[in-house]
CSV table of C-alpha atoms in Angstrom, one decimal:
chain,number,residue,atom,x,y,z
A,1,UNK,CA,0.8,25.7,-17.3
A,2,UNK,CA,3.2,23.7,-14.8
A,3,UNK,CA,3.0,20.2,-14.9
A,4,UNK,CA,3.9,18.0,-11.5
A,5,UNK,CA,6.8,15.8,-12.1
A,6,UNK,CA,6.2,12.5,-10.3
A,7,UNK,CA,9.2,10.4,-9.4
A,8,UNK,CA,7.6,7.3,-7.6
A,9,UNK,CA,9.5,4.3,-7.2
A,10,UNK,CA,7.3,1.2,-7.3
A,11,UNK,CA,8.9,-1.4,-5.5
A,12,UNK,CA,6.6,-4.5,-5.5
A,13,UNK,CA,3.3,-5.4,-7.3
A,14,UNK,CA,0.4,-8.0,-6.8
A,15,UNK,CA,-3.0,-8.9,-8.0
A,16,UNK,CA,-5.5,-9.2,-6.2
A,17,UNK,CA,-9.4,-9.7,-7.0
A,18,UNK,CA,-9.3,-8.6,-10.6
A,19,UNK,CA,-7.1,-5.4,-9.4
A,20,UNK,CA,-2.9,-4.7,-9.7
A,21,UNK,CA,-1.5,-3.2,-6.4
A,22,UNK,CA,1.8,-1.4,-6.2
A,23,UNK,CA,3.8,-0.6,-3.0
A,24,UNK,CA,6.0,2.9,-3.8
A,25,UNK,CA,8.4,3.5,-0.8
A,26,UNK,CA,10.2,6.6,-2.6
A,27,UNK,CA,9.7,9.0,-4.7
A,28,UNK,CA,7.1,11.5,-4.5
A,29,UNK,CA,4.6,10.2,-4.2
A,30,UNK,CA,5.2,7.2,-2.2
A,31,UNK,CA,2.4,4.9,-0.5
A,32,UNK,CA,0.1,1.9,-1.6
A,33,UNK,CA,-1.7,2.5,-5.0
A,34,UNK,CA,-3.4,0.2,-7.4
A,35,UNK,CA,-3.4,0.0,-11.2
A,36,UNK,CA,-7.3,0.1,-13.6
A,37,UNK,CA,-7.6,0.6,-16.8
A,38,UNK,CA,-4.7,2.4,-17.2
A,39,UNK,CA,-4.9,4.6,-14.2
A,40,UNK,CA,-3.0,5.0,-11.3
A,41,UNK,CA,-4.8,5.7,-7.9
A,42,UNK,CA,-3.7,6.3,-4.2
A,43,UNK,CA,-5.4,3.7,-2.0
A,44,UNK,CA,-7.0,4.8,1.1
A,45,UNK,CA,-7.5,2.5,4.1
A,46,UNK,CA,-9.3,4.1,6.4
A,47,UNK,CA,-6.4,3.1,8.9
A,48,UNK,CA,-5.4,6.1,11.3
A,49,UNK,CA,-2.5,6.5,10.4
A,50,UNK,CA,-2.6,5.3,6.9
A,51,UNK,CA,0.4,2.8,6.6
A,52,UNK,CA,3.5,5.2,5.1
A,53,UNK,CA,6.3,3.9,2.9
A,54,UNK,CA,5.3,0.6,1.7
A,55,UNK,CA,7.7,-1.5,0.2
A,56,UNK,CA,6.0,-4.3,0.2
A,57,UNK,CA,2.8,-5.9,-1.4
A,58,UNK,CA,1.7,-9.5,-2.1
A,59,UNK,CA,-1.9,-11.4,-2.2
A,60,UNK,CA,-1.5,-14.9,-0.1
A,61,UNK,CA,-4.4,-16.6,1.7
A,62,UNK,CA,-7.2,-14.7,0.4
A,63,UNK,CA,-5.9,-11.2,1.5
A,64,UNK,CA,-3.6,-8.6,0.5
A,65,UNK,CA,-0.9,-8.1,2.8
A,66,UNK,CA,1.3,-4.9,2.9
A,67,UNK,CA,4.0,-3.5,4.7
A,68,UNK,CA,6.4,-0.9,5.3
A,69,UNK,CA,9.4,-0.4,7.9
A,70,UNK,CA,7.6,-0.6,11.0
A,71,UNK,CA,3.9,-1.5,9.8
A,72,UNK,CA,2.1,-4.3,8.5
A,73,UNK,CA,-1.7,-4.0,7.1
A,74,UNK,CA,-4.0,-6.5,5.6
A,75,UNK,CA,-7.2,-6.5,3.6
A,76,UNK,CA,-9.6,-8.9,3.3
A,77,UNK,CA,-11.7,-7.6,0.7
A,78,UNK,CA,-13.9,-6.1,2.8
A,79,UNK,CA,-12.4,-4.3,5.4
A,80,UNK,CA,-8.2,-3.2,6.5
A,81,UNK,CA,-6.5,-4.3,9.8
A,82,UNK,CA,-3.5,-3.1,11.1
A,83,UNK,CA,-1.3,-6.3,12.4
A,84,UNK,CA,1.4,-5.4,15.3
A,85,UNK,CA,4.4,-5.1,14.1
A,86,UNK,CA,6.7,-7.7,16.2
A,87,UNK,CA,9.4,-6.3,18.0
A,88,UNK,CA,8.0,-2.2,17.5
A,89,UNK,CA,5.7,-0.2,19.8
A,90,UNK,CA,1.7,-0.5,18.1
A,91,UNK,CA,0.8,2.5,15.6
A,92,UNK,CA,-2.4,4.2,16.3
Protein backbone atom coordinates (compact mmCIF):
# COMPACT_ATOMS: atom_id res chain seq x y z
CA UNK A 1 0.00 0.00 0.00
CA UNK A 2 1.47 3.55 -1.04
CA UNK A 3 0.74 6.23 1.21
CA UNK A 4 0.47 10.10 -0.15
CA UNK A 5 3.09 12.25 1.30
CA UNK A 6 1.61 15.65 1.91
CA UNK A 7 4.03 18.64 2.20
CA UNK A 8 1.55 21.63 2.87
CA UNK A 9 2.88 24.63 4.21
CA UNK A 10 0.37 26.42 6.37
CA UNK A 11 1.13 29.94 6.38
CA UNK A 12 -1.51 31.73 8.51
CA UNK A 13 -4.41 30.51 10.88
CA UNK A 14 -7.64 32.10 12.40
CA UNK A 15 -10.70 31.29 14.26
CA UNK A 16 -13.65 31.88 13.31
CA UNK A 17 -17.23 30.81 14.66
CA UNK A 18 -16.11 27.91 16.83
CA UNK A 19 -13.85 26.67 13.67
CA UNK A 20 -9.67 27.02 12.95
CA UNK A 21 -8.89 28.11 9.39
CA UNK A 22 -5.49 27.71 7.75
CA UNK A 23 -4.25 29.35 4.50
CA UNK A 24 -1.52 26.83 2.73
CA UNK A 25 0.17 28.69 -0.19
CA UNK A 26 2.80 25.75 -0.93
CA UNK A 27 3.20 22.47 -0.69
CA UNK A 28 0.89 20.02 -2.07
CA UNK A 29 -1.72 20.49 -1.22
CA UNK A 30 -2.00 24.12 -1.03
CA UNK A 31 -5.45 26.16 -0.63
CA UNK A 32 -7.78 27.30 2.24
CA UNK A 33 -8.66 24.40 4.83
CA UNK A 34 -10.01 24.39 8.25
CA UNK A 35 -9.06 22.42 11.36
CA UNK A 36 -12.21 19.96 13.64
CA UNK A 37 -11.70 17.63 15.85
CA UNK A 38 -8.56 16.73 14.69
CA UNK A 39 -9.13 16.69 11.07
CA UNK A 40 -7.94 18.57 8.37
CA UNK A 41 -10.50 19.50 5.48
CA UNK A 42 -10.18 21.40 2.05
CA UNK A 43 -12.78 24.28 2.13
CA UNK A 44 -14.90 24.70 -0.82
CA UNK A 45 -16.39 28.16 -1.74
CA UNK A 46 -18.44 27.69 -4.31
CA UNK A 47 -16.43 30.72 -5.99
CA UNK A 48 -15.63 29.99 -9.74
CA UNK A 49 -12.65 29.92 -9.61
CA UNK A 50 -12.02 28.76 -6.16
CA UNK A 51 -9.42 31.34 -4.73
CA UNK A 52 -5.69 29.44 -5.33
CA UNK A 53 -2.70 29.86 -3.12
CA UNK A 54 -3.87 31.58 -0.06
CA UNK A 55 -1.46 32.93 2.06
CA UNK A 56 -3.45 34.70 4.04
CA UNK A 57 -6.39 34.14 6.61
CA UNK A 58 -7.75 36.30 9.42
CA UNK A 59 -11.43 36.83 11.10
CA UNK A 60 -12.05 40.85 11.50
CA UNK A 61 -15.51 42.46 11.49
CA UNK A 62 -17.62 39.42 11.68
CA UNK A 63 -16.19 37.77 8.51
CA UNK A 64 -13.34 35.73 7.53
CA UNK A 65 -11.21 37.34 5.09
CA UNK A 66 -8.71 35.44 2.81
CA UNK A 67 -6.37 36.16 0.22
CA UNK A 68 -3.83 35.08 -2.15
CA UNK A 69 -1.60 36.97 -4.77
CA UNK A 70 -4.04 38.35 -6.89
CA UNK A 71 -7.43 37.46 -4.94
CA UNK A 72 -9.23 38.43 -2.05
CA UNK A 73 -12.50 36.39 -0.76
CA UNK A 74 -14.69 36.88 2.23
CA UNK A 75 -17.28 34.94 4.19
CA UNK A 76 -19.89 36.02 6.12
CA UNK A 77 -21.03 32.92 7.61
CA UNK A 78 -23.44 32.39 5.28
CA UNK A 79 -22.40 32.84 1.99
CA UNK A 80 -18.52 33.75 -0.02
CA UNK A 81 -17.78 36.95 -2.14
CA UNK A 82 -15.07 37.54 -4.20
CA UNK A 83 -13.69 41.34 -3.54
CA UNK A 84 -11.69 43.00 -6.61
CA UNK A 85 -8.47 42.81 -6.24
CA UNK A 86 -7.15 46.64 -6.50
CA UNK A 87 -4.88 47.33 -9.10
CA UNK A 88 -5.47 43.41 -11.06
CA UNK A 89 -7.97 42.59 -13.81
CA UNK A 90 -11.41 40.84 -11.88
CA UNK A 91 -11.26 36.82 -11.68
CA UNK A 92 -14.25 35.13 -12.89
Amino acid sequence: MRVKKYTTLFQRMTMYDGTLYLAASGGDPFGLFTYRDGRIASVRTGLQPEIADPHFVDSAHGALWAMSIKDIVRFDGHAWERIDFPGHPPIR
